[in-house]
Amino acid sequence: MKRIRNFCIIAHIDHGKSTISDRFIQLCGGLSEREMSSQVLDSMDLEKERGITIKAQSVTINYISNKNKEYQLNFIDTPGHVDFSYEVSRSLSACEGALLIVDSVQGVEAQTVSNCHKALDMNLTIIPVLNKIDLPNSNPKKVEKDIEKLVGISVKNSIHCSAKTGKGIKNVLEQIIRDISAPNGNINNDFQALIIDSWFDNYLGVVSLICVKNGILKEKSKIKVMSTNKTYYVEKIGIFTPKRVYKNSLKCGEIGWIICGIRNIIGAPVGDTLASVNSVSEYALPGFKKIKPNIYAGLFTINTNQFDIFRNALEKLSLNDSSLFYEPESSMSLGFGFRCGFLGILHMEIIQARLEREYNIEIISTQPTVVYKIIKTNNDILFLDTPSQFPTANLIKEIQEPIAKCKILLPKKYLGNILSLCSEKRGVQTDVTYYGNQIMLHYSIPMSEIILNFFDQLKSQSSGYASLEYNFESYKTSNMKLLDILINYKKIDSLSLIIHKTQVMIQARIIIEKMKKLIPRHQFDIVIQAIIEKKIVAKSTIKQLRKNVLAKCYGGDVTRKKKLLKKQKLGKKKMKKIGNINIPKEVFLSILKKS
Ligand code: GDP
Ligand code: MG
């Protein structure tokens, strides 16, 4: 145990976490050259495509130090996007130290600051690592000053390195074994471990990543899950190198995986404690705090036969994503589906993409919404996450919307742009702090304005330099309106939206225009209307088709006819039939997106 070091990596997205992790693995021979495909840690296809790390992953490597002693290093690669900061807290609880990786060109960003404070709160030793020193405009000395000012830690022992060239990487490893303490815990006590992550593998069943806090876990022993008191037989255990390697035991201080025949996928919740079956201790290790979703949307299958597969897929996905919430929802227009809660838009997009790719389910998503607090005239309080359930105006005394406390870190020269963006989003400034060339803006901004595309706009208004951190702050009275959409005089519940009074008229017109473009012509006229408080505020008609599509190939070229029919069929695949009208799935989600 003296020779074990558990640490995680904190960094803003793109500052080089994954590349540095890869260097460590390479230096310690965890994989052969051939296996060392670029960025081994980002193994999910989606992660590779989007270039971000979604799931935290652990890797065990053996490092021979300069003094020729062998150390076991367990490190956890953590995601850097604002939507995934809950993964960071999980990783931290298994570690004694953290590498704070900062791009020496970009400098410190808001997310880094907040994650670093989390690590400090948990008493982790932080080693600042300035990466990308190979770049000509790298300025590690200046960035070090920012770290001292913004994060409030000493940079006396910081390391300058380049994950690209490999320069300085060995120094990072040496410093880890010198400065980060070995895990504590007692190998002679009963076995106890914290579940850091659990996921469902189609071949292996439930696999959990655990950190052994006391004792030894042996293959073929019996253990129990503390929260449910259910016992299990330990089938297989091992570590990631990052390949899955079998071991016959995991000792106090080690991080590894376990398969113990947990069939029910809610049987191994993240943050729970595993203990030896005869352990008398009633004490569970401190777990993780439950995270509340910031946004909700209805997810429905296009093909209603897929409902069971859909429910199963959500169950599996939520096993290793404690921030994914779902409950059954039924919609007049879309049928049976689920109301799902997410941390943000990126989180939602990723879940949707995983459902479509990994489970082959074609999904329709409704427009995401925040949770409104409605005080009714009889003083009942309603938390509303489904716009179509908005009470009628005469039952409402007051509507409150969630406000986010935002910290925006940006270089001085973008201040003008960002101030106007924040005021356009109904933001209220609460504080400003200057750190040399950097400015930290504190704002209260309605959550509904943040979730849509604030982050993207912030990035584009600052050439990518501004960064954002936000948390729920409070509910505040607000003048929100319900916008209903009617198609051929029938209300489509899944298209209802809650919008601020100042925006609702403009949005109604934009939405009707967009729908007119997206919905194809039918054999009859389609009237679309936007309604606020029983008044029609926008309206348009999609005129009926004049000709049959086959009429174009009059004369009867068979292959062409077939092609046309096929094209029509393909087009139909992504549509939902509501009554006798085919509505493309984009209509449900893209109407509020600024294109
Ligand atoms: P992550 O998002 O923090 O995991 O960052 P990545 O490791 O994916 O790196 C982001 C980008 O920076 C990639 O294109 C890397 O190739 C590049 N990169 C990482 N480290 C270095 C470095 O030391 N020097 C240079 N020039 N580029 C680097
Ligand atoms: Mg990465």
Coordinates of C-alpha atoms and ligand atoms in Angstrom, one line a residue:
M1 CA 0.0 0.0 0.0
K2 CA 3.0 2.3 0.6
R3 CA 3.6 2.0 -3.1
I4 CA 0.2 2.9 -4.4
R5 CA -0.9 6.3 -5.6
N6 CA -4.4 7.2 -6.6
F7 CA -4.9 10.4 -8.4
C8 CA -7.2 12.0 -10.9
I9 CA -6.7 14.6 -13.6
I10 CA -8.5 17.9 -13.5
A11 CA -8.4 20.1 -16.6
H12 CA -10.6 22.2 -18.9
I13 CA -11.7 20.5 -22.1
D14 CA -8.8 20.4 -24.7
H15 CA -6.1 21.2 -22.3
G16 CA -4.5 17.8 -22.8
K17 CA -5.8 15.4 -20.1
S18 CA -6.3 12.5 -22.5
T19 CA -3.0 13.0 -24.2
I20 CA -1.1 13.1 -21.0
S21 CA -2.9 10.0 -19.8
D22 CA -1.9 8.3 -23.0
R23 CA 1.8 9.3 -22.4
F24 CA 1.7 7.8 -18.9
I25 CA 0.3 4.5 -20.3
Q26 CA 3.0 4.5 -23.0
L27 CA 5.8 5.3 -20.6
C28 CA 4.8 2.5 -18.3
G29 CA 4.2 -0.1 -21.0
G30 CA 0.5 -0.7 -20.4
L31 CA -0.1 -1.3 -24.1
S32 CA 2.1 -2.3 -27.0
E33 CA 2.9 0.3 -29.7
R34 CA 0.2 -1.3 -31.9
E35 CA -2.5 -1.1 -29.3
M36 CA -1.6 2.4 -28.5
S37 CA -4.0 3.9 -31.0
S38 CA -4.4 7.6 -30.6
Q39 CA -6.2 8.6 -27.4
V40 CA -6.9 5.2 -26.0
L41 CA -8.8 6.5 -23.1
D42 CA -11.6 8.0 -25.1
S43 CA -13.0 4.6 -26.0
M44 CA -16.6 5.4 -26.7
D45 CA -17.1 6.1 -30.3
L46 CA -19.1 9.2 -29.5
E47 CA -16.2 10.6 -27.4
K48 CA -13.8 10.2 -30.3
E49 CA -16.1 11.9 -32.6
R50 CA -16.8 14.8 -30.4
G51 CA -13.3 14.9 -28.9
I52 CA -14.5 15.0 -25.4
T53 CA -14.3 12.6 -22.5
I54 CA -17.8 11.7 -21.2
K55 CA -17.2 8.8 -18.8
A56 CA -14.5 9.0 -16.2
Q57 CA -12.2 6.0 -16.7
S58 CA -9.6 4.4 -14.5
V59 CA -6.2 3.0 -15.5
T60 CA -3.7 1.1 -13.4
I61 CA 0.0 1.3 -14.5
N62 CA 3.2 0.2 -12.9
Y63 CA 5.9 2.8 -12.7
I64 CA 9.5 2.2 -12.0
S65 CA 10.8 5.3 -10.3
N66 CA 14.2 7.0 -10.7
K67 CA 15.2 5.3 -7.5
N68 CA 14.3 1.9 -9.1
K69 CA 11.2 1.2 -7.0
E70 CA 8.0 -0.1 -8.5
Y71 CA 4.8 1.9 -7.8
Q72 CA 1.2 1.1 -8.7
L73 CA -0.4 4.2 -10.1
N74 CA -4.2 4.4 -10.4
F75 CA -5.5 7.3 -12.3
I76 CA -8.8 8.4 -13.4
D77 CA -9.4 10.5 -16.5
T78 CA -12.2 12.9 -15.9
P79 CA -14.4 14.9 -18.3
G80 CA -14.0 18.6 -18.6
H81 CA -17.3 19.8 -20.0
V82 CA -19.6 21.8 -17.8
D83 CA -22.4 19.3 -18.2
F84 CA -20.3 16.5 -16.7
S85 CA -18.8 18.0 -13.5
Y86 CA -20.7 15.4 -11.4
E87 CA -18.3 12.7 -12.8
V88 CA -15.4 14.7 -11.4
S89 CA -16.7 14.5 -7.8
R90 CA -17.0 10.8 -8.1
S91 CA -13.4 10.4 -9.3
L92 CA -12.1 12.7 -6.5
S93 CA -13.6 10.6 -3.8
A94 CA -11.3 7.7 -4.8
C95 CA -8.1 9.7 -4.8
E96 CA -5.5 11.3 -2.6
G97 CA -4.2 13.7 -5.2
A98 CA -5.0 15.5 -8.4
L99 CA -3.1 16.8 -11.4
L100 CA -4.3 20.2 -12.4
I101 CA -3.5 20.4 -16.1
V102 CA -3.5 23.8 -17.6
D103 CA -2.8 24.6 -21.2
S104 CA 0.1 27.1 -21.1
V105 CA -1.3 29.0 -24.1
Q106 CA -5.0 29.2 -23.1
G107 CA -4.5 29.7 -19.4
V108 CA -6.9 29.0 -16.5
E109 CA -10.6 28.6 -17.3
A110 CA -13.7 28.8 -15.0
Q111 CA -14.3 25.0 -15.0
T112 CA -10.8 24.3 -13.9
V113 CA -11.2 26.7 -11.0
S114 CA -14.4 25.1 -9.8
N115 CA -13.1 21.5 -10.1
C116 CA -9.9 22.5 -8.3
H117 CA -11.9 23.9 -5.4
K118 CA -13.8 20.6 -5.2
A119 CA -10.5 18.8 -4.9
L120 CA -9.2 21.2 -2.2
D121 CA -12.4 20.7 -0.2
M122 CA -11.8 17.0 -0.2
N123 CA -8.2 17.6 1.0
L124 CA -6.5 16.3 -2.1
T125 CA -2.9 17.3 -2.9
I126 CA -2.8 19.3 -6.1
I127 CA 0.1 19.2 -8.5
P128 CA -0.1 22.0 -11.2
V129 CA 1.0 20.8 -14.6
L130 CA 1.5 23.4 -17.4
N131 CA 1.1 21.6 -20.7
K132 CA 1.8 22.4 -24.3
I133 CA 5.1 24.1 -23.7
D134 CA 6.1 23.0 -27.2
L135 CA 3.8 25.7 -28.7
P136 CA 5.6 28.9 -29.7
N137 CA 3.1 31.2 -27.9
S138 CA 3.1 29.2 -24.7
N139 CA 3.6 31.3 -21.6
P140 CA 3.8 29.0 -18.5
K141 CA 5.2 31.7 -16.2
K142 CA 2.2 34.0 -16.8
V143 CA -0.3 31.1 -16.5
E144 CA 1.3 30.1 -13.2
K145 CA 0.6 33.6 -11.8
D146 CA -3.1 33.2 -12.9
I147 CA -3.2 29.8 -11.1
E148 CA -2.0 31.4 -7.9
K149 CA -4.5 34.2 -8.2
L150 CA -7.5 32.4 -9.4
V151 CA -7.2 29.0 -7.8
G152 CA -5.3 30.2 -4.7
I153 CA -2.7 27.4 -4.6
S154 CA 1.1 27.6 -4.6
V155 CA 2.9 26.9 -7.9
K156 CA 6.2 26.3 -6.2
N157 CA 6.2 22.6 -7.3
S158 CA 4.5 23.0 -10.7
I159 CA 5.8 21.1 -13.7
H160 CA 6.1 22.3 -17.3
C161 CA 5.6 19.7 -19.9
S162 CA 4.5 18.8 -23.4
A163 CA 2.2 15.8 -23.8
K164 CA 2.9 16.0 -27.5
T165 CA 6.7 15.7 -27.4
G166 CA 6.8 13.8 -24.1
K167 CA 9.0 16.4 -22.5
G168 CA 8.6 16.7 -18.7
I169 CA 6.2 13.7 -18.5
K170 CA 8.6 11.7 -16.3
N171 CA 8.9 14.6 -13.9
V172 CA 5.1 14.5 -13.5
L173 CA 5.3 10.9 -12.5
E174 CA 8.2 11.5 -10.1
Q175 CA 6.3 14.3 -8.4
I176 CA 3.2 12.1 -8.1
I177 CA 5.0 9.5 -6.1
R178 CA 6.8 12.1 -4.0
D179 CA 4.0 14.5 -3.2
I180 CA 0.7 12.5 -3.2
S181 CA 0.3 10.3 -0.1
A182 CA -0.5 6.6 -0.3
P183 CA -4.1 5.7 0.3
N184 CA -5.0 5.1 4.0
G185 CA -7.2 2.3 5.2
N186 CA -6.4 -1.0 6.9
I187 CA -5.6 -4.2 5.0
N188 CA -6.4 -6.2 8.1
N189 CA -9.9 -4.9 8.4
D190 CA -13.0 -6.4 6.8
F191 CA -13.3 -5.7 3.1
Q192 CA -15.0 -2.4 2.2
A193 CA -15.1 -0.6 -1.2
L194 CA -16.8 2.4 -2.7
I195 CA -18.6 2.0 -6.1
I196 CA -17.2 4.7 -8.3
D197 CA -19.1 3.7 -11.4
S198 CA -21.3 0.9 -12.7
W199 CA -22.3 0.0 -16.2
F200 CA -24.0 -2.7 -18.2
D201 CA -22.0 -4.8 -20.5
N202 CA -24.0 -7.0 -22.9
Y203 CA -21.7 -10.0 -22.4
L204 CA -20.6 -9.6 -18.8
G205 CA -23.7 -8.0 -17.1
V206 CA -23.2 -5.4 -14.5
V207 CA -19.6 -4.3 -14.1
S208 CA -18.6 -1.9 -11.3
L209 CA -15.5 0.2 -10.9
I210 CA -14.6 0.2 -7.2
C211 CA -12.0 1.7 -4.9
V212 CA -11.0 -0.7 -2.1
K213 CA -11.0 1.3 1.1
N214 CA -10.3 -1.5 3.6
G215 CA -9.2 -5.2 3.6
I216 CA -8.9 -7.5 0.6
L217 CA -11.4 -8.5 -2.0
K218 CA -10.9 -12.1 -3.2
E219 CA -12.3 -13.9 -6.2
K220 CA -15.1 -16.4 -5.3
S221 CA -15.8 -14.7 -2.0
K222 CA -19.2 -13.4 -0.8
I223 CA -20.0 -9.7 -0.5
K224 CA -23.0 -7.6 0.1
V225 CA -24.2 -4.2 -1.2
M226 CA -24.7 -2.1 1.9
S227 CA -27.8 -0.1 0.8
T228 CA -29.8 -3.2 -0.2
N229 CA -28.1 -5.7 2.1
K230 CA -28.2 -8.2 -0.8
T231 CA -25.4 -10.7 -1.0
Y232 CA -23.5 -11.7 -4.1
Y233 CA -20.8 -14.2 -5.1
V234 CA -17.7 -12.5 -6.6
E235 CA -17.3 -14.0 -10.0
K236 CA -14.4 -12.0 -11.5
I237 CA -12.2 -9.1 -10.5
G238 CA -9.4 -7.2 -12.1
I239 CA -7.9 -3.9 -13.2
F240 CA -7.8 -1.8 -16.3
T241 CA -4.4 -1.3 -17.9
P242 CA -6.5 0.1 -19.8
K243 CA -7.2 -3.4 -21.2
R244 CA -9.4 -5.4 -18.8
V245 CA -7.0 -7.7 -16.9
Y246 CA -8.1 -10.4 -14.5
K247 CA -6.6 -10.6 -10.9
N248 CA -7.5 -13.0 -8.1
S249 CA -7.6 -10.2 -5.5
L250 CA -7.9 -6.4 -5.1
K251 CA -6.1 -5.0 -2.0
C252 CA -6.8 -2.0 0.2
G253 CA -6.0 1.1 -1.8
E254 CA -6.4 -0.4 -5.2
I255 CA -8.9 0.6 -7.9
G256 CA -10.4 -2.1 -10.1
W257 CA -13.5 -3.7 -11.6
I258 CA -15.8 -6.4 -10.2
I259 CA -18.4 -8.7 -11.7
C260 CA -20.5 -10.4 -9.1
G261 CA -23.6 -11.6 -10.8
I262 CA -25.7 -8.5 -10.1
R263 CA -28.5 -9.1 -12.6
N264 CA -30.8 -6.3 -11.6
I265 CA -29.2 -3.2 -13.0
I266 CA -30.2 -1.0 -10.2
G267 CA -28.4 -3.4 -7.8
A268 CA -25.0 -1.6 -7.8
P269 CA -25.7 2.1 -7.5
V270 CA -22.9 4.5 -7.9
G271 CA -21.7 5.8 -4.5
D272 CA -22.8 2.7 -2.6
T273 CA -20.6 0.6 -0.5
L274 CA -19.6 -3.1 -1.0
A275 CA -18.6 -5.0 2.1
S276 CA -17.6 -8.6 3.0
V277 CA -20.7 -10.6 3.8
N278 CA -19.7 -11.3 7.4
S279 CA -18.7 -7.7 8.1
V280 CA -20.4 -6.6 11.3
S281 CA -19.9 -2.9 10.5
E282 CA -23.1 -1.1 9.8
Y283 CA -21.1 1.8 8.6
A284 CA -21.2 2.7 4.9
L285 CA -18.6 4.8 3.3
P286 CA -19.6 8.4 2.4
G287 CA -21.2 8.2 -1.1
F288 CA -22.0 10.8 -3.6
K289 CA -24.6 13.4 -3.5
K290 CA -27.6 12.9 -5.8
I291 CA -27.6 15.3 -8.6
K292 CA -30.7 17.0 -9.8
P293 CA -31.3 17.5 -13.5
N294 CA -31.4 21.0 -14.8
I295 CA -33.6 20.3 -17.9
Y296 CA -36.3 17.9 -18.8
A297 CA -37.6 16.7 -22.2
G298 CA -40.0 14.0 -23.4
L299 CA -38.3 11.2 -25.4
F300 CA -40.5 9.0 -27.6
T301 CA -39.8 6.3 -30.1
I302 CA -40.9 6.8 -33.6
N303 CA -41.7 3.1 -33.9
T304 CA -44.1 2.3 -31.1
N305 CA -43.0 -1.4 -31.1
Q306 CA -39.7 -0.3 -29.7
F307 CA -41.1 0.9 -26.3
D308 CA -39.8 -2.1 -24.3
I309 CA -36.3 -1.9 -25.8
F310 CA -36.4 1.8 -25.0
R311 CA -37.3 1.3 -21.4
N312 CA -34.6 -1.3 -21.1
A313 CA -32.0 0.9 -22.7
L314 CA -32.8 3.8 -20.4
E315 CA -32.5 1.5 -17.4
K316 CA -29.0 0.5 -18.5
L317 CA -27.9 4.0 -19.3
S318 CA -29.0 5.3 -16.0
L319 CA -27.1 2.7 -14.1
N320 CA -23.8 4.4 -14.7
D321 CA -25.2 7.9 -15.1
S322 CA -26.8 8.9 -11.8
S323 CA -27.8 12.2 -13.2
L324 CA -30.0 10.7 -15.9
F325 CA -33.6 10.8 -14.7
Y326 CA -36.6 9.2 -16.4
E327 CA -40.2 8.4 -15.7
P328 CA -43.0 7.2 -18.0
E329 CA -44.9 9.9 -19.8
S330 CA -47.8 9.6 -22.2
S331 CA -48.6 12.2 -24.8
M332 CA -51.7 12.7 -26.8
S333 CA -49.7 13.3 -29.9
L334 CA -46.6 11.0 -29.4
G335 CA -48.0 8.1 -27.4
F336 CA -46.0 6.4 -24.6
G337 CA -42.5 7.6 -23.8
F338 CA -40.4 9.0 -21.0
R339 CA -40.0 12.3 -19.4
C340 CA -36.2 12.5 -19.0
G341 CA -34.0 14.8 -16.9
F342 CA -30.6 15.9 -18.0
L343 CA -27.8 18.1 -16.7
G344 CA -27.7 20.2 -19.9
I345 CA -28.1 20.1 -23.6
L346 CA -24.9 18.3 -24.3
H347 CA -25.8 15.6 -21.9
M348 CA -29.2 15.2 -23.5
E349 CA -27.7 15.0 -27.0
I350 CA -25.3 12.4 -25.9
I351 CA -28.0 10.2 -24.3
Q352 CA -30.1 10.5 -27.4
A353 CA -27.2 9.6 -29.7
R354 CA -26.3 6.6 -27.5
L355 CA -29.9 5.4 -27.6
E356 CA -29.9 5.6 -31.4
R357 CA -26.5 4.1 -31.9
E358 CA -26.1 1.5 -29.2
Y359 CA -29.7 0.4 -29.0
N360 CA -30.9 1.2 -32.5
I361 CA -33.9 3.2 -31.4
E362 CA -35.1 6.1 -33.4
I363 CA -36.0 8.8 -30.9
I364 CA -38.1 11.9 -31.0
S365 CA -37.2 14.5 -28.4
T366 CA -39.4 17.4 -27.4
Q367 CA -38.0 20.8 -26.7
P368 CA -36.1 20.7 -23.3
T369 CA -37.5 22.8 -20.5
V370 CA -36.4 23.9 -17.1
V371 CA -38.6 23.2 -14.0
Y372 CA -41.0 26.1 -13.3
K373 CA -42.5 26.6 -9.9
I374 CA -46.2 27.6 -10.0
I375 CA -48.1 28.9 -7.1
K376 CA -51.8 28.4 -7.7
T377 CA -54.6 30.6 -6.5
N378 CA -55.4 28.0 -3.8
N379 CA -51.7 28.3 -2.7
D380 CA -50.8 24.8 -3.9
I381 CA -47.3 24.6 -5.3
L382 CA -46.7 22.8 -8.6
F383 CA -43.2 22.0 -10.0
L384 CA -43.8 21.9 -13.7
D385 CA -41.4 20.1 -16.1
T386 CA -44.0 19.4 -18.9
P387 CA -45.3 22.5 -20.7
S388 CA -48.5 20.9 -21.8
Q389 CA -49.5 20.5 -18.1
F390 CA -49.4 24.3 -17.6
P391 CA -52.5 25.2 -15.6
T392 CA -55.1 27.6 -17.1
A393 CA -54.4 31.3 -16.3
N394 CA -57.2 31.7 -13.8
L395 CA -55.6 29.0 -11.5
I396 CA -52.2 30.7 -11.4
K397 CA -51.2 33.2 -8.7
E398 CA -47.6 33.3 -9.5
I399 CA -45.0 31.7 -11.8
Q400 CA -41.4 31.4 -10.7
E401 CA -38.5 30.4 -12.9
P402 CA -35.1 28.9 -11.9
I403 CA -32.2 31.3 -11.9
A404 CA -28.6 30.1 -12.3
K405 CA -25.6 31.6 -10.5
C406 CA -23.0 32.0 -13.3
K407 CA -19.3 32.6 -13.2
I408 CA -17.8 33.6 -16.5
L409 CA -14.1 33.9 -16.9
L410 CA -12.8 35.8 -20.0
P411 CA -10.0 37.9 -21.4
K412 CA -10.6 41.6 -21.0
K413 CA -10.9 42.4 -24.7
Y414 CA -14.2 40.4 -25.0
L415 CA -15.9 42.2 -22.1
G416 CA -18.2 44.3 -24.4
N417 CA -19.5 41.3 -26.3
I418 CA -20.1 39.2 -23.3
L419 CA -21.9 42.0 -21.3
S420 CA -24.3 42.4 -24.2
L421 CA -24.9 38.7 -24.5
C422 CA -25.6 38.4 -20.8
S423 CA -28.1 41.3 -20.9
E424 CA -29.8 39.8 -24.0
K425 CA -30.3 36.7 -21.8
R426 CA -32.0 38.7 -19.1
G427 CA -28.9 38.4 -16.8
V428 CA -28.3 40.5 -13.7
Q429 CA -24.7 41.3 -12.9
T430 CA -23.7 40.7 -9.2
D431 CA -20.0 41.1 -9.2
V432 CA -16.8 41.7 -11.3
T433 CA -13.3 40.8 -10.4
Y434 CA -10.2 41.6 -12.3
Y435 CA -7.1 39.3 -12.5
G436 CA -4.6 41.0 -14.7
N437 CA -5.9 40.4 -18.2
Q438 CA -8.6 38.1 -17.1
I439 CA -12.0 39.1 -15.8
M440 CA -14.4 37.0 -13.7
L441 CA -18.0 38.1 -14.2
H442 CA -20.7 37.0 -11.7
Y443 CA -24.2 36.9 -13.1
S444 CA -27.7 35.7 -12.2
I445 CA -29.2 34.4 -15.4
P446 CA -32.5 32.5 -15.9
M447 CA -31.7 28.8 -16.4
S448 CA -33.9 28.6 -19.4
E449 CA -31.7 31.1 -21.2
I450 CA -28.5 29.2 -20.2
I451 CA -29.6 25.8 -21.4
L452 CA -30.4 26.5 -25.0
N453 CA -27.3 27.8 -26.6
F454 CA -25.7 30.3 -24.2
F455 CA -22.5 28.2 -24.0
D456 CA -22.0 28.2 -27.8
Q457 CA -22.8 31.9 -28.1
L458 CA -20.4 32.6 -25.2
K459 CA -17.7 30.7 -27.1
S460 CA -18.3 32.4 -30.4
Q461 CA -18.5 35.9 -28.9
S462 CA -15.0 35.4 -27.3
S463 CA -13.2 33.4 -30.0
G464 CA -13.4 30.4 -27.7
Y465 CA -11.7 32.0 -24.7
A466 CA -14.6 32.7 -22.3
S467 CA -15.5 29.8 -20.0
L468 CA -18.6 29.2 -17.9
E469 CA -19.6 27.6 -14.6
Y470 CA -23.1 27.6 -13.4
N471 CA -25.3 26.3 -10.5
F472 CA -28.9 26.5 -9.6
E473 CA -29.3 29.6 -7.4
S474 CA -33.0 30.2 -6.6
Y475 CA -36.5 30.6 -7.9
K476 CA -37.6 34.1 -9.0
T477 CA -41.0 35.4 -10.0
S478 CA -41.1 35.8 -13.8
N479 CA -43.6 36.6 -16.5
M480 CA -43.8 33.3 -18.4
K481 CA -46.3 32.5 -21.1
L482 CA -47.6 29.2 -22.5
L483 CA -47.4 28.9 -26.2
D484 CA -49.5 26.2 -27.8
I485 CA -49.3 25.0 -31.3
L486 CA -52.3 23.8 -33.3
I487 CA -52.1 21.7 -36.5
N488 CA -55.4 21.6 -38.4
Y489 CA -57.1 23.1 -35.3
K490 CA -55.9 20.3 -33.0
K491 CA -53.5 21.1 -30.2
I492 CA -50.3 19.1 -30.3
D493 CA -49.3 18.7 -26.7
S494 CA -45.7 17.8 -27.3
L495 CA -45.1 21.1 -29.1
S496 CA -46.2 23.4 -26.3
L497 CA -43.5 25.7 -24.9
I498 CA -43.1 28.1 -21.9
I499 CA -41.4 31.3 -23.0
H500 CA -40.7 34.7 -21.3
K501 CA -43.3 37.4 -22.1
T502 CA -40.7 39.6 -23.9
Q503 CA -39.9 36.8 -26.4
V504 CA -43.1 34.9 -26.8
M505 CA -44.6 36.8 -29.8
I506 CA -41.3 36.8 -31.8
Q507 CA -40.8 33.1 -31.1
A508 CA -44.4 32.3 -32.1
R509 CA -43.8 33.7 -35.5
I510 CA -40.3 32.1 -35.9
I511 CA -41.7 28.7 -34.9
I512 CA -44.6 28.9 -37.4
E513 CA -42.2 29.8 -40.2
K514 CA -39.9 27.0 -39.3
M515 CA -42.7 24.4 -39.2
K516 CA -43.9 25.6 -42.5
K517 CA -40.5 24.8 -44.0
L518 CA -40.1 21.5 -42.2
I519 CA -43.5 19.8 -42.7
P520 CA -43.9 18.4 -46.2
R521 CA -46.9 19.0 -48.3
H522 CA -49.8 16.5 -48.0
Q523 CA -52.8 15.7 -50.2
F524 CA -54.7 18.4 -48.2
D525 CA -54.0 21.8 -46.7
I526 CA -52.4 22.0 -43.3
V527 CA -53.1 24.9 -41.1
I528 CA -50.6 25.7 -38.3
Q529 CA -51.4 28.2 -35.6
A530 CA -49.6 29.5 -32.5
I531 CA -51.8 30.4 -29.6
I532 CA -51.2 32.4 -26.4
E533 CA -54.0 32.6 -23.8
K534 CA -56.6 31.6 -26.3
K535 CA -55.5 34.2 -28.9
I536 CA -54.0 33.2 -32.3
V537 CA -50.8 35.1 -32.6
A538 CA -49.3 33.5 -35.7
K539 CA -50.7 31.4 -38.5
S540 CA -49.6 29.8 -41.7
T541 CA -50.9 27.2 -44.2
I542 CA -49.0 24.5 -46.0
K543 CA -50.8 24.1 -49.3
Q544 CA -51.8 20.7 -50.5
L545 CA -49.7 18.8 -53.0
R546 CA -50.9 19.3 -56.5
K547 CA -49.4 16.3 -58.2
N548 CA -48.7 12.8 -57.1
V549 CA -45.0 12.2 -56.9
L550 CA -45.2 9.4 -59.4
A551 CA -46.8 11.6 -61.9
K552 CA -43.3 13.0 -62.6
C553 CA -42.2 9.8 -64.2
Y554 CA -45.1 9.6 -66.6
G555 CA -44.1 7.2 -69.4
G556 CA -43.1 4.6 -66.9
D557 CA -39.3 4.3 -66.3
V558 CA -39.6 1.5 -63.7
T559 CA -36.2 1.9 -62.0
R560 CA -36.8 5.6 -61.6
K561 CA -40.2 5.0 -60.2
K562 CA -38.7 2.6 -57.7
K563 CA -36.1 5.0 -56.7
L564 CA -38.6 7.7 -56.1
L565 CA -40.8 5.5 -54.0
K566 CA -37.7 4.4 -52.0
K567 CA -36.8 8.0 -51.5
Q568 CA -40.3 8.7 -50.3
K569 CA -40.0 5.8 -47.9
L570 CA -36.7 6.9 -46.5
G571 CA -38.1 10.3 -46.0
K572 CA -41.0 8.8 -44.1
K573 CA -38.8 6.9 -41.7
K574 CA -38.0 10.0 -39.6
M575 CA -41.6 11.2 -39.4
K576 CA -44.2 10.7 -36.8
K577 CA -47.8 10.3 -37.9
I578 CA -50.1 12.5 -35.9
G579 CA -53.7 11.9 -37.0
N580 CA -53.3 11.9 -40.8
I581 CA -50.3 14.2 -40.9
N582 CA -46.6 13.2 -41.1
I583 CA -44.5 15.4 -39.0
P584 CA -40.6 15.2 -39.3
K585 CA -38.9 14.6 -36.0
E586 CA -36.9 17.8 -36.3
V587 CA -40.1 19.8 -35.8
F588 CA -40.2 18.7 -32.1
L589 CA -36.7 19.8 -31.2
S590 CA -35.3 22.3 -33.6
I591 CA -38.0 24.9 -33.4
L592 CA -36.3 26.9 -30.6
K593 CA -32.8 26.5 -31.9
K594 CA -31.4 29.5 -33.6
S595 CA -30.3 28.3 -37.1
Ligands
GDP1 P1 -8.6 16.8 -23.2 O1 -9.9 17.4 -23.7 O2 -8.2 17.6 -22.0 O3 -8.6 15.4 -23.0 O4 -7.5 17.2 -24.3 P2 -6.8 16.2 -25.3 O5 -5.8 15.4 -24.7 O6 -7.9 15.6 -26.1 O7 -6.0 17.3 -26.2 C1 -6.7 18.3 -26.9 C2 -5.8 18.7 -28.1 O8 -4.6 19.3 -27.7 C3 -5.5 17.6 -29.0 O9 -5.6 18.0 -30.3 C4 -4.1 17.2 -28.6 O10 -3.4 16.6 -29.7 C5 -3.5 18.6 -28.3 N1 -2.4 18.5 -27.3 C6 -2.4 17.9 -26.1 N2 -1.2 18.1 -25.5 C7 -0.5 18.8 -26.3 C8 0.9 19.4 -26.2 O11 1.6 19.2 -25.2 N3 1.3 20.2 -27.2 C9 0.5 20.4 -28.3 N4 1.0 21.2 -29.3 N5 -0.7 19.9 -28.4 C10 -1.2 19.1 -27.4
MG2 MG -10.1 13.9 -23.3

